[in-house]
PDB file of C-alpha atoms in Angstrom:
ATOM      1  CA  MET A1217      74.965 -50.429 141.771  1.00  0.00           C
ATOM      2  CA  TYR A1218      76.349 -51.354 138.160  1.00  0.00           C
ATOM      3  CA  THR A1219      79.585 -51.576 137.204  1.00  0.00           C
ATOM      4  CA  GLN A1220      79.870 -50.138 134.329  1.00  0.00           C
ATOM      5  CA  ALA A1221      83.378 -51.261 132.930  1.00  0.00           C
ATOM      6  CA  LEU A1222      83.017 -55.410 132.913  1.00  0.00           C
ATOM      7  CA  ASN A1223      86.761 -55.682 132.724  1.00  0.00           C
ATOM      8  CA  THR A1224      88.219 -53.369 135.289  1.00  0.00           C
ATOM      9  CA  LYS A1225      87.166 -51.821 139.020  1.00  0.00           C
ATOM     10  CA  GLU A1226      85.951 -48.519 137.522  1.00  0.00           C
ATOM     11  CA  THR A1227      82.269 -47.534 139.633  1.00  0.00           C
ATOM     12  CA  VAL A1228      81.634 -44.229 139.618  1.00  0.00           C
ATOM     13  CA  THR A1229      78.659 -43.398 137.990  1.00  0.00           C
ATOM     14  CA  ALA A1230      77.696 -39.929 135.795  1.00  0.00           C
ATOM     15  CA  ALA A1231      75.830 -38.818 138.435  1.00  0.00           C
ATOM     16  CA  GLU A1232      78.383 -38.773 141.236  1.00  0.00           C
ATOM     17  CA  ASP A1233      81.071 -37.300 137.761  1.00  0.00           C
ATOM     18  CA  PRO A1234      79.682 -34.696 135.943  1.00  0.00           C
ATOM     19  CA  ALA A1235      83.116 -34.032 134.210  1.00  0.00           C
ATOM     20  CA  ARG A1236      83.252 -38.181 133.254  1.00  0.00           C
ATOM     21  CA  GLU A1237      80.007 -37.524 131.492  1.00  0.00           C
ATOM     22  CA  ALA A1238      81.289 -34.668 129.850  1.00  0.00           C
ATOM     23  CA  ARG A1239      84.258 -36.301 128.435  1.00  0.00           C
ATOM     24  CA  PHE A1240      81.892 -39.326 128.068  1.00  0.00           C
ATOM     25  CA  GLN A1241      79.689 -37.193 125.586  1.00  0.00           C
ATOM     26  CA  ALA A1242      82.510 -35.539 123.867  1.00  0.00           C
ATOM     27  CA  ARG A1243      83.422 -39.141 122.545  1.00  0.00           C
ATOM     28  CA  ILE A1244      79.853 -39.466 121.320  1.00  0.00           C
ATOM     29  CA  ASP A1245      79.752 -35.867 119.655  1.00  0.00           C
ATOM     30  CA  ALA A1246      83.512 -36.362 117.907  1.00  0.00           C
ATOM     31  CA  GLU A1247      81.408 -39.973 116.533  1.00  0.00           C
ATOM     32  CA  ASP A1248      83.332 -42.381 118.464  1.00  0.00           C
ATOM     33  CA  ARG A1249      82.126 -45.782 119.060  1.00  0.00           C
ATOM     34  CA  ILE A1250      81.243 -47.006 122.591  1.00  0.00           C
ATOM     35  CA  GLU A1251      82.413 -50.553 123.194  1.00  0.00           C
ATOM     36  CA  PRO A1252      81.293 -52.807 126.754  1.00  0.00           C
ATOM     37  CA  ASN A1253      84.810 -52.175 128.463  1.00  0.00           C
ATOM     38  CA  ASP A1254      83.890 -48.715 128.120  1.00  0.00           C
ATOM     39  CA  TRP A1255      82.721 -46.132 130.900  1.00  0.00           C
ATOM     40  CA  MET A1256      79.112 -45.310 130.146  1.00  0.00           C
ATOM     41  CA  PRO A1257      76.414 -43.282 131.956  1.00  0.00           C
ATOM     42  CA  GLU A1258      73.848 -45.923 133.781  1.00  0.00           C
ATOM     43  CA  ALA A1259      71.413 -43.976 131.998  1.00  0.00           C
ATOM     44  CA  TYR A1260      72.911 -44.907 128.398  1.00  0.00           C
ATOM     45  CA  ARG A1261      73.765 -48.467 129.571  1.00  0.00           C
ATOM     46  CA  ARG A1262      69.995 -48.802 130.981  1.00  0.00           C
ATOM     47  CA  THR A1263      68.665 -47.046 127.362  1.00  0.00           C
ATOM     48  CA  LEU A1264      70.618 -49.263 125.798  1.00  0.00           C
ATOM     49  CA  VAL A1265      69.502 -52.472 127.404  1.00  0.00           C
ATOM     50  CA  ARG A1266      65.615 -51.523 126.940  1.00  0.00           C
ATOM     51  CA  GLN A1267      66.125 -50.305 123.193  1.00  0.00           C
ATOM     52  CA  ILE A1268      68.507 -53.499 121.909  1.00  0.00           C
ATOM     53  CA  SER A1269      66.204 -56.387 123.934  1.00  0.00           C
ATOM     54  CA  GLN A1270      62.830 -54.902 123.082  1.00  0.00           C
ATOM     55  CA  HIS A1271      64.529 -55.208 119.342  1.00  0.00           C
ATOM     56  CA  ALA A1272      65.360 -58.413 120.032  1.00  0.00           C
ATOM     57  CA  HIS A1273      61.897 -59.443 121.301  1.00  0.00           C
ATOM     58  CA  SER A1274      60.166 -58.109 118.562  1.00  0.00           C
ATOM     59  CA  GLU A1275      62.408 -60.480 115.942  1.00  0.00           C
ATOM     60  CA  ILE A1276      61.492 -63.461 117.637  1.00  0.00           C
ATOM     61  CA  ILE A1277      57.853 -62.694 118.312  1.00  0.00           C
ATOM     62  CA  GLY A1278      57.560 -61.861 114.847  1.00  0.00           C
ATOM     63  CA  MET A1279      58.698 -65.142 113.437  1.00  0.00           C
ATOM     64  CA  GLN A1280      54.867 -66.397 114.684  1.00  0.00           C
ATOM     65  CA  PRO A1281      52.894 -64.349 112.381  1.00  0.00           C
ATOM     66  CA  GLU A1282      55.025 -65.214 109.281  1.00  0.00           C
ATOM     67  CA  GLY A1283      55.133 -68.796 110.788  1.00  0.00           C
ATOM     68  CA  ASN A1284      51.554 -69.492 110.406  1.00  0.00           C
ATOM     69  CA  TRP A1285      51.955 -69.211 106.695  1.00  0.00           C
ATOM     70  CA  ILE A1286      54.960 -71.806 105.706  1.00  0.00           C
ATOM     71  CA  THR A1287      53.193 -74.750 105.532  1.00  0.00           C
ATOM     72  CA  ARG A1288      50.447 -73.097 103.538  1.00  0.00           C
ATOM     73  CA  ALA A1289      52.384 -71.174 100.968  1.00  0.00           C
ATOM     74  CA  PRO A1290      51.172 -71.126  97.534  1.00  0.00           C
ATOM     75  CA  SER A1291      54.422 -73.070  96.264  1.00  0.00           C
ATOM     76  CA  LEU A1292      56.935 -74.481  96.490  1.00  0.00           C
ATOM     77  CA  ARG A1293      59.341 -71.069  95.910  1.00  0.00           C
ATOM     78  CA  ARG A1294      57.262 -69.468  98.452  1.00  0.00           C
ATOM     79  CA  LYS A1295      57.602 -71.789 100.992  1.00  0.00           C
ATOM     80  CA  ALA A1296      60.767 -72.269 100.978  1.00  0.00           C
ATOM     81  CA  ALA A1297      61.087 -68.391 100.767  1.00  0.00           C
ATOM     82  CA  LEU A1298      59.289 -67.949 103.661  1.00  0.00           C
ATOM     83  CA  LEU A1299      61.071 -70.415 105.750  1.00  0.00           C
ATOM     84  CA  ALA A1300      64.461 -68.650 104.974  1.00  0.00           C
ATOM     85  CA  LYS A1301      63.154 -65.550 106.138  1.00  0.00           C
ATOM     86  CA  VAL A1302      61.533 -66.870 109.680  1.00  0.00           C
ATOM     87  CA  GLN A1303      64.920 -68.383 110.590  1.00  0.00           C
ATOM     88  CA  ASP A1304      66.657 -65.108 109.336  1.00  0.00           C
ATOM     89  CA  GLU A1305      64.525 -63.495 112.307  1.00  0.00           C
ATOM     90  CA  GLY A1306      65.455 -66.023 114.760  1.00  0.00           C
ATOM     91  CA  GLY A1307      69.048 -65.116 113.758  1.00  0.00           C
ATOM     92  CA  HIS A1308      68.388 -61.503 114.543  1.00  0.00           C
ATOM     93  CA  GLY A1309      67.010 -62.311 117.670  1.00  0.00           C
ATOM     94  CA  LEU A1310      70.544 -64.049 118.718  1.00  0.00           C
ATOM     95  CA  TYR A1311      72.733 -61.296 117.557  1.00  0.00           C
ATOM     96  CA  LEU A1312      70.512 -58.503 119.705  1.00  0.00           C
ATOM     97  CA  TYR A1313      70.753 -60.919 122.721  1.00  0.00           C
ATOM     98  CA  ALA A1314      74.102 -61.062 122.269  1.00  0.00           C
ATOM     99  CA  ALA A1315      74.752 -57.544 121.961  1.00  0.00           C
ATOM    100  CA  ALA A1316      72.611 -57.046 124.923  1.00  0.00           C
ATOM    101  CA  GLU A1317      74.719 -59.031 127.004  1.00  0.00           C
ATOM    102  CA  THR A1318      77.555 -57.015 126.422  1.00  0.00           C
ATOM    103  CA  LEU A1319      75.828 -54.840 128.258  1.00  0.00           C
ATOM    104  CA  GLY A1320      75.741 -56.979 131.642  1.00  0.00           C
ATOM    105  CA  VAL A1321      72.667 -58.155 131.285  1.00  0.00           C
ATOM    106  CA  SER A1322      72.131 -62.135 131.064  1.00  0.00           C
ATOM    107  CA  ARG A1323      69.892 -63.866 128.191  1.00  0.00           C
ATOM    108  CA  GLU A1324      67.721 -65.445 130.635  1.00  0.00           C
ATOM    109  CA  GLU A1325      67.091 -62.065 132.787  1.00  0.00           C
ATOM    110  CA  VAL A1326      65.825 -60.482 129.556  1.00  0.00           C
ATOM    111  CA  THR A1327      64.007 -63.575 127.970  1.00  0.00           C
ATOM    112  CA  ASP A1328      61.897 -63.626 131.434  1.00  0.00           C
ATOM    113  CA  GLN A1329      61.269 -60.302 130.993  1.00  0.00           C
ATOM    114  CA  LEU A1330      59.190 -61.254 127.467  1.00  0.00           C
ATOM    115  CA  LEU A1331      57.755 -64.383 128.707  1.00  0.00           C
ATOM    116  CA  SER A1332      56.251 -63.028 132.054  1.00  0.00           C
ATOM    117  CA  GLY A1333      55.071 -59.726 129.484  1.00  0.00           C
ATOM    118  CA  ARG A1334      57.080 -56.958 131.583  1.00  0.00           C
ATOM    119  CA  ALA A1335      59.176 -56.498 127.911  1.00  0.00           C
ATOM    120  CA  LYS A1336      57.606 -55.265 125.232  1.00  0.00           C
ATOM    121  CA  TYR A1337      57.993 -56.247 121.632  1.00  0.00           C
ATOM    122  CA  SER A1338      56.708 -54.073 118.488  1.00  0.00           C
ATOM    123  CA  SER A1339      52.950 -53.586 118.530  1.00  0.00           C
ATOM    124  CA  ILE A1340      52.639 -54.598 114.561  1.00  0.00           C
ATOM    125  CA  PHE A1341      53.336 -58.177 115.536  1.00  0.00           C
ATOM    126  CA  ASN A1342      50.330 -58.814 118.017  1.00  0.00           C
ATOM    127  CA  TYR A1343      47.694 -58.491 114.295  1.00  0.00           C
ATOM    128  CA  PRO A1344      46.752 -61.896 112.613  1.00  0.00           C
ATOM    129  CA  THR A1345      47.829 -62.740 109.457  1.00  0.00           C
ATOM    130  CA  LEU A1346      44.793 -63.200 107.554  1.00  0.00           C
ATOM    131  CA  THR A1347      45.256 -64.216 104.068  1.00  0.00           C
ATOM    132  CA  TRP A1348      48.737 -64.793 102.016  1.00  0.00           C
ATOM    133  CA  ALA A1349      48.046 -61.271 101.281  1.00  0.00           C
ATOM    134  CA  ASP A1350      49.433 -60.556 104.752  1.00  0.00           C
ATOM    135  CA  ILE A1351      53.019 -62.218 104.264  1.00  0.00           C
ATOM    136  CA  GLY A1352      53.624 -59.995 101.132  1.00  0.00           C
ATOM    137  CA  THR A1353      52.596 -56.910 103.337  1.00  0.00           C
ATOM    138  CA  ILE A1354      54.581 -57.338 106.395  1.00  0.00           C
ATOM    139  CA  GLY A1355      57.625 -57.744 103.976  1.00  0.00           C
ATOM    140  CA  TRP A1356      56.502 -54.869 101.873  1.00  0.00           C
ATOM    141  CA  LEU A1357      55.617 -52.830 105.274  1.00  0.00           C
ATOM    142  CA  VAL A1358      56.729 -54.123 107.879  1.00  0.00           C
ATOM    143  CA  ASP A1359      60.134 -54.949 106.792  1.00  0.00           C
ATOM    144  CA  GLY A1360      60.301 -51.409 105.198  1.00  0.00           C
ATOM    145  CA  ALA A1361      59.499 -49.595 108.385  1.00  0.00           C
ATOM    146  CA  ALA A1362      61.915 -51.921 109.837  1.00  0.00           C
ATOM    147  CA  ILE A1363      64.778 -51.036 107.297  1.00  0.00           C
ATOM    148  CA  MET A1364      64.017 -46.838 107.538  1.00  0.00           C
ATOM    149  CA  ASN A1365      64.708 -47.351 111.698  1.00  0.00           C
ATOM    150  CA  GLN A1366      67.281 -49.931 111.644  1.00  0.00           C
ATOM    151  CA  ILE A1367      69.764 -48.443 108.862  1.00  0.00           C
ATOM    152  CA  PRO A1368      70.592 -45.515 111.511  1.00  0.00           C
ATOM    153  CA  LEU A1369      70.993 -47.949 114.006  1.00  0.00           C
ATOM    154  CA  CYS A1370      74.333 -49.173 111.939  1.00  0.00           C
ATOM    155  CA  ARG A1371      75.702 -45.798 112.577  1.00  0.00           C
ATOM    156  CA  CYS A1372      74.443 -46.258 116.584  1.00  0.00           C
ATOM    157  CA  SER A1373      76.910 -44.533 119.098  1.00  0.00           C
ATOM    158  CA  TYR A1374      77.281 -48.106 120.524  1.00  0.00           C
ATOM    159  CA  GLY A1375      79.652 -50.534 118.714  1.00  0.00           C
ATOM    160  CA  PRO A1376      77.846 -54.362 119.309  1.00  0.00           C
ATOM    161  CA  TYR A1377      74.728 -52.973 117.902  1.00  0.00           C
ATOM    162  CA  ALA A1378      76.186 -51.321 115.205  1.00  0.00           C
ATOM    163  CA  ARG A1379      77.348 -53.976 114.147  1.00  0.00           C
ATOM    164  CA  ALA A1380      74.584 -56.582 114.111  1.00  0.00           C
ATOM    165  CA  MET A1381      72.502 -54.305 111.956  1.00  0.00           C
ATOM    166  CA  ILE A1382      74.874 -54.076 109.383  1.00  0.00           C
ATOM    167  CA  ARG A1383      74.019 -57.819 108.466  1.00  0.00           C
ATOM    168  CA  ILE A1384      70.615 -57.442 110.205  1.00  0.00           C
ATOM    169  CA  CYS A1385      69.515 -54.931 107.577  1.00  0.00           C
ATOM    170  CA  ARG A1386      71.399 -56.176 104.742  1.00  0.00           C
ATOM    171  CA  GLU A1387      68.491 -59.303 105.242  1.00  0.00           C
ATOM    172  CA  GLU A1388      66.175 -57.023 106.085  1.00  0.00           C
ATOM    173  CA  SER A1389      66.535 -55.410 102.643  1.00  0.00           C
ATOM    174  CA  PHE A1390      65.649 -58.827 101.194  1.00  0.00           C
ATOM    175  CA  HIS A1391      62.687 -59.741 103.026  1.00  0.00           C
ATOM    176  CA  GLN A1392      61.288 -56.197 101.427  1.00  0.00           C
ATOM    177  CA  ARG A1393      61.826 -56.865  98.349  1.00  0.00           C
ATOM    178  CA  GLN A1394      60.315 -60.428  98.542  1.00  0.00           C
ATOM    179  CA  GLY A1395      57.314 -58.852 100.200  1.00  0.00           C
ATOM    180  CA  TYR A1396      56.781 -56.247  97.871  1.00  0.00           C
ATOM    181  CA  GLU A1397      57.483 -58.959  95.224  1.00  0.00           C
ATOM    182  CA  ILE A1398      54.571 -60.819  95.986  1.00  0.00           C
ATOM    183  CA  MET A1399      52.413 -57.277  96.599  1.00  0.00           C
ATOM    184  CA  VAL A1400      53.093 -57.080  92.769  1.00  0.00           C
ATOM    185  CA  THR A1401      52.373 -60.395  91.817  1.00  0.00           C
ATOM    186  CA  LEU A1402      48.403 -60.071  93.440  1.00  0.00           C
ATOM    187  CA  ALA A1403      47.958 -56.910  92.210  1.00  0.00           C
ATOM    188  CA  ASN A1404      48.695 -57.638  89.009  1.00  0.00           C
ATOM    189  CA  GLY A1405      46.832 -61.635  89.142  1.00  0.00           C
ATOM    190  CA  THR A1406      43.373 -62.115  89.033  1.00  0.00           C
ATOM    191  CA  PRO A1407      40.902 -59.620  90.685  1.00  0.00           C
ATOM    192  CA  GLU A1408      39.949 -61.850  93.877  1.00  0.00           C
ATOM    193  CA  GLN A1409      44.183 -61.329  94.434  1.00  0.00           C
ATOM    194  CA  LYS A1410      44.069 -57.692  93.565  1.00  0.00           C
ATOM    195  CA  GLU A1411      41.829 -57.344  95.982  1.00  0.00           C
ATOM    196  CA  MET A1412      42.874 -59.957  98.698  1.00  0.00           C
ATOM    197  CA  ALA A1413      46.294 -57.100  98.296  1.00  0.00           C
ATOM    198  CA  GLN A1414      44.155 -54.169  98.479  1.00  0.00           C
ATOM    199  CA  ASP A1415      42.720 -55.579 101.655  1.00  0.00           C
ATOM    200  CA  ALA A1416      45.742 -56.560 103.321  1.00  0.00           C
ATOM    201  CA  LEU A1417      47.196 -53.118 102.577  1.00  0.00           C
ATOM    202  CA  ASN A1418      43.910 -51.543 104.522  1.00  0.00           C
ATOM    203  CA  ARG A1419      44.437 -53.551 107.696  1.00  0.00           C
ATOM    204  CA  TRP A1420      48.364 -53.310 108.061  1.00  0.00           C
ATOM    205  CA  TRP A1421      48.858 -49.737 106.527  1.00  0.00           C
ATOM    206  CA  TRP A1422      47.978 -47.914 109.697  1.00  0.00           C
ATOM    207  CA  PRO A1423      50.056 -50.525 112.278  1.00  0.00           C
ATOM    208  CA  SER A1424      53.033 -49.857 110.231  1.00  0.00           C
ATOM    209  CA  LEU A1425      52.895 -46.236 110.478  1.00  0.00           C
ATOM    210  CA  MET A1426      52.737 -46.631 114.351  1.00  0.00           C
ATOM    211  CA  MET A1427      55.990 -49.026 114.460  1.00  0.00           C
ATOM    212  CA  PHE A1428      57.936 -45.528 114.641  1.00  0.00           C
ATOM    213  CA  GLY A1429      56.810 -44.872 117.943  1.00  0.00           C
ATOM    214  CA  PRO A1430      54.315 -42.196 119.030  1.00  0.00           C
ATOM    215  CA  PRO A1431      54.603 -38.798 117.622  1.00  0.00           C
ATOM    216  CA  ASP A1432      57.885 -36.523 118.973  1.00  0.00           C
ATOM    217  CA  THR A1433      55.467 -34.619 121.331  1.00  0.00           C
ATOM    218  CA  ALA A1434      54.632 -37.291 122.922  1.00  0.00           C
ATOM    219  CA  SER A1435      58.317 -39.946 123.477  1.00  0.00           C
ATOM    220  CA  GLN A1436      59.568 -40.390 126.317  1.00  0.00           C
ATOM    221  CA  HIS A1437      63.319 -41.598 124.868  1.00  0.00           C
ATOM    222  CA  SER A1438      63.929 -39.687 121.860  1.00  0.00           C
ATOM    223  CA  ASP A1439      65.915 -36.783 122.742  1.00  0.00           C
ATOM    224  CA  LYS A1440      68.517 -38.487 125.046  1.00  0.00           C
ATOM    225  CA  SER A1441      69.005 -41.440 122.265  1.00  0.00           C
ATOM    226  CA  MET A1442      69.377 -38.619 120.106  1.00  0.00           C
ATOM    227  CA  GLN A1443      71.722 -36.480 122.114  1.00  0.00           C
ATOM    228  CA  TRP A1444      73.855 -39.650 123.039  1.00  0.00           C
ATOM    229  CA  LYS A1445      73.320 -40.900 118.968  1.00  0.00           C
ATOM    230  CA  ILE A1446      71.381 -44.294 119.183  1.00  0.00           C
ATOM    231  CA  LYS A1447      69.151 -42.526 117.474  1.00  0.00           C
ATOM    232  CA  ARG A1448      69.858 -40.608 114.536  1.00  0.00           C
ATOM    233  CA  PHE A1449      66.233 -39.636 113.421  1.00  0.00           C
ATOM    234  CA  SER A1450      62.780 -38.334 115.362  1.00  0.00           C
ATOM    235  CA  ASN A1451      59.828 -40.404 115.270  1.00  0.00           C
ATOM    236  CA  ASP A1452      58.076 -37.990 112.894  1.00  0.00           C
ATOM    237  CA  GLU A1453      61.265 -37.406 110.649  1.00  0.00           C
ATOM    238  CA  LEU A1454      61.642 -41.551 110.206  1.00  0.00           C
ATOM    239  CA  ARG A1455      57.449 -41.692 109.496  1.00  0.00           C
ATOM    240  CA  GLN A1456      57.685 -39.127 107.236  1.00  0.00           C
ATOM    241  CA  LYS A1457      60.424 -40.788 104.990  1.00  0.00           C
ATOM    242  CA  PHE A1458      58.514 -44.428 105.581  1.00  0.00           C
ATOM    243  CA  ILE A1459      54.949 -42.516 103.726  1.00  0.00           C
ATOM    244  CA  ASP A1460      57.389 -40.846 100.960  1.00  0.00           C
ATOM    245  CA  ALA A1461      58.869 -43.848 100.076  1.00  0.00           C
ATOM    246  CA  THR A1462      55.883 -46.264 100.294  1.00  0.00           C
ATOM    247  CA  VAL A1463      52.791 -44.237  98.489  1.00  0.00           C
ATOM    248  CA  PRO A1464      54.756 -44.179  95.459  1.00  0.00           C
ATOM    249  CA  GLN A1465      55.056 -47.686  95.082  1.00  0.00           C
ATOM    250  CA  ALA A1466      51.622 -48.467  96.201  1.00  0.00           C
ATOM    251  CA  ARG A1467      50.754 -46.640  93.202  1.00  0.00           C
ATOM    252  CA  HIS A1468      53.063 -48.048  90.736  1.00  0.00           C
ATOM    253  CA  ILE A1469      51.125 -51.283  91.522  1.00  0.00           C
ATOM    254  CA  GLY A1470      47.312 -50.093  91.188  1.00  0.00           C
ATOM    255  CA  LEU A1471      46.664 -49.967  94.629  1.00  0.00           C
ATOM    256  CA  THR A1472      44.778 -47.996  96.846  1.00  0.00           C
ATOM    257  CA  MET A1473      46.362 -45.978 100.142  1.00  0.00           C
ATOM    258  CA  PRO A1474      43.811 -46.356 102.836  1.00  0.00           C
ATOM    259  CA  ASP A1475      43.755 -43.181 104.034  1.00  0.00           C
ATOM    260  CA  PRO A1476      41.154 -40.254 102.647  1.00  0.00           C
ATOM    261  CA  ASP A1477      43.331 -37.186 103.908  1.00  0.00           C
ATOM    262  CA  MET A1478      46.738 -38.303 101.995  1.00  0.00           C
ATOM    263  CA  ARG A1479      48.052 -35.967  99.324  1.00  0.00           C
ATOM    264  CA  PHE A1480      51.345 -34.948  98.307  1.00  0.00           C
ATOM    265  CA  ASN A1481      52.515 -31.191  99.506  1.00  0.00           C
ATOM    266  CA  GLU A1482      54.081 -29.229  96.236  1.00  0.00           C
ATOM    267  CA  ALA A1483      55.828 -26.828  98.596  1.00  0.00           C
ATOM    268  CA  THR A1484      57.258 -29.294 100.648  1.00  0.00           C
ATOM    269  CA  GLY A1485      57.821 -32.218  98.598  1.00  0.00           C
ATOM    270  CA  HIS A1486      56.116 -34.726 101.025  1.00  0.00           C
ATOM    271  CA  TRP A1487      53.335 -36.771 101.268  1.00  0.00           C
ATOM    272  CA  GLU A1488      51.368 -35.635 103.928  1.00  0.00           C
ATOM    273  CA  HIS A1489      49.072 -38.162 105.476  1.00  0.00           C
ATOM    274  CA  GLY A1490      45.431 -38.264 108.544  1.00  0.00           C
ATOM    275  CA  PRO A1491      45.505 -38.616 111.817  1.00  0.00           C
ATOM    276  CA  ILE A1492      46.882 -41.611 113.575  1.00  0.00           C
ATOM    277  CA  ASP A1493      44.422 -43.669 115.463  1.00  0.00           C
ATOM    278  CA  TRP A1494      47.017 -43.685 119.164  1.00  0.00           C
ATOM    279  CA  GLU A1495      44.685 -44.968 121.235  1.00  0.00           C
ATOM    280  CA  GLU A1496      44.509 -48.081 119.014  1.00  0.00           C
ATOM    281  CA  PHE A1497      48.900 -47.775 119.582  1.00  0.00           C
ATOM    282  CA  LYS A1498      48.149 -47.246 123.289  1.00  0.00           C
ATOM    283  CA  ARG A1499      45.625 -50.398 123.875  1.00  0.00           C
ATOM    284  CA  VAL A1500      48.089 -52.586 121.444  1.00  0.00           C
ATOM    285  CA  ILE A1501      51.296 -52.148 123.640  1.00  0.00           C
ATOM    286  CA  ALA A1502      49.080 -52.903 127.001  1.00  0.00           C
ATOM    287  CA  GLY A1503      48.223 -55.965 126.140  1.00  0.00           C
ATOM    288  CA  GLY A1504      44.983 -55.136 124.399  1.00  0.00           C
ATOM    289  CA  GLY A1505      45.896 -56.388 120.305  1.00  0.00           C
ATOM    290  CA  PRO A1506      43.996 -59.248 118.836  1.00  0.00           C
ATOM    291  CA  CYS A1507      46.750 -61.482 119.217  1.00  0.00           C
ATOM    292  CA  ASN A1508      48.883 -59.926 122.288  1.00  0.00           C
ATOM    293  CA  ARG A1509      48.002 -63.376 124.589  1.00  0.00           C
ATOM    294  CA  GLN A1510      47.973 -65.855 121.598  1.00  0.00           C
ATOM    295  CA  ARG A1511      51.683 -64.414 120.932  1.00  0.00           C
ATOM    296  CA  LEU A1512      52.701 -64.863 124.750  1.00  0.00           C
ATOM    297  CA  THR A1513      51.358 -68.241 125.326  1.00  0.00           C
ATOM    298  CA  HIS A1514      52.868 -69.881 122.322  1.00  0.00           C
ATOM    299  CA  ARG A1515      56.141 -68.244 123.374  1.00  0.00           C
ATOM    300  CA  ASN A1516      56.341 -70.105 126.745  1.00  0.00           C
ATOM    301  CA  LYS A1517      54.892 -72.907 125.684  1.00  0.00           C
ATOM    302  CA  VAL A1518      57.736 -73.140 123.125  1.00  0.00           C
ATOM    303  CA  HIS A1519      60.073 -72.222 125.766  1.00  0.00           C
ATOM    304  CA  ALA A1520      59.291 -74.566 127.852  1.00  0.00           C
ATOM    305  CA  GLU A1521      59.498 -77.396 125.364  1.00  0.00           C
ATOM    306  CA  GLY A1522      62.594 -76.316 124.919  1.00  0.00           C
ATOM    307  CA  ALA A1523      63.759 -76.909 128.219  1.00  0.00           C
ATOM    308  CA  TRP A1524      65.868 -79.949 127.738  1.00  0.00           C
ATOM    309  CA  VAL A1525      67.774 -78.427 125.263  1.00  0.00           C
ATOM    310  CA  ARG A1526      68.919 -75.893 127.372  1.00  0.00           C
ATOM    311  CA  GLU A1527      69.674 -78.291 129.660  1.00  0.00           C
ATOM    312  CA  ALA A1528      71.856 -80.786 127.671  1.00  0.00           C
ATOM    313  CA  ALA A1529      73.937 -77.928 126.213  1.00  0.00           C
ATOM    314  CA  LEU A1530      74.637 -76.754 130.518  1.00  0.00           C
ATOM    315  CA  ALA A1531      75.255 -80.433 130.805  1.00  0.00           C
ATOM    316  CA  PHE A1532      77.860 -80.995 128.109  1.00  0.00           C
ATOM    317  CA  ALA A1533      79.284 -77.461 128.515  1.00  0.00           C
ATOM    318  CA  GLU A1534      79.849 -78.199 132.429  1.00  0.00           C
ATOM    319  CA  LYS A1535      81.180 -81.614 131.370  1.00  0.00           C
ATOM    320  CA  GLU A1536      83.441 -79.780 128.915  1.00  0.00           C
ATOM    321  CA  ARG A1537      84.886 -77.194 131.486  1.00  0.00           C
ATOM    322  CA  ALA A1538      85.521 -80.211 134.293  1.00  0.00           C
ATOM    323  CA  ARG A1539      87.626 -82.300 131.185  1.00  0.00           C
ATOM    324  CA  THR A1540      89.484 -78.997 130.652  1.00  0.00           C
ATOM    325  CA  GLN A1541      90.375 -78.607 134.554  1.00  0.00           C
ATOM    326  CA  GLN A1542      91.550 -81.956 134.662  1.00  0.00           C
ATOM    327  CA  LYS A1543      93.724 -81.870 131.880  1.00  0.00           C
ATOM    328  CA  ALA A1544      95.571 -78.567 133.200  1.00  0.00           C
ATOM    329  CA  ALA A1545      96.038 -80.158 136.196  1.00  0.00           C
TER     330      ALA A1545
END
């Protein structure tokens, strides 16, 4: 059994004490923040560990498709901006791994889950970046979808996660604007450039809608996450917000949405979309995407090549600890 309060001797779980769980839920309902040393139900902790670690993995794996274009960016300005963005994504992963550690799991443990393929990350990063327009589309659509997901997380009931998201969302907003600016430039460029932008939109639109997760009727975790105020909106609500924000942006720069069923419903004030291929989503999540194997192979290779850095850091830490103890003696 996991000791819920990390720095206390409290070990009673919610299953053993329903009254404690009720008090916990009352804190959530009152918009109190839950901190690492506070008691929490084991299911709440597990849900957070799963969500935060998967979020961190997505940031780390997400560096790969964009890093693929750093050396091929069309100008020095674009290269510098893309390099800064990829560095930001690495930083986001570190913030989130640190937040997960406050829940009693080690970074080594969650990293091993990723490297072995036992942990999931966002399915969107298993698609290839074939042209420079893909970099613009990732910034515009993928980071745009991430922002829709992540801004409500700034009000997550778990304090360390909520605080980490504040900086992450600020940087993701910059990434989204950077990507849209690339698409505006391409859409207003030569016919070949506009065609490149349209092709990228065609390929990334549906995977971007899948980023919000399965429909509410098929979601396994949404109801409890919303009860605990880890999430504030359902998958379908967030997906609709994203569509309503993005379709006018595409129309503004002269790009066509790759959905023949897309139409504006005057009665509801929302854009309605055609059916999403959830079988493709399941296939990619299960490891059958275009780049699943490539992403994990590369991540394992980089992790192995960095072993000497981790070993050196641990050796230095041990040396400093021994010196500190010697001085204290």
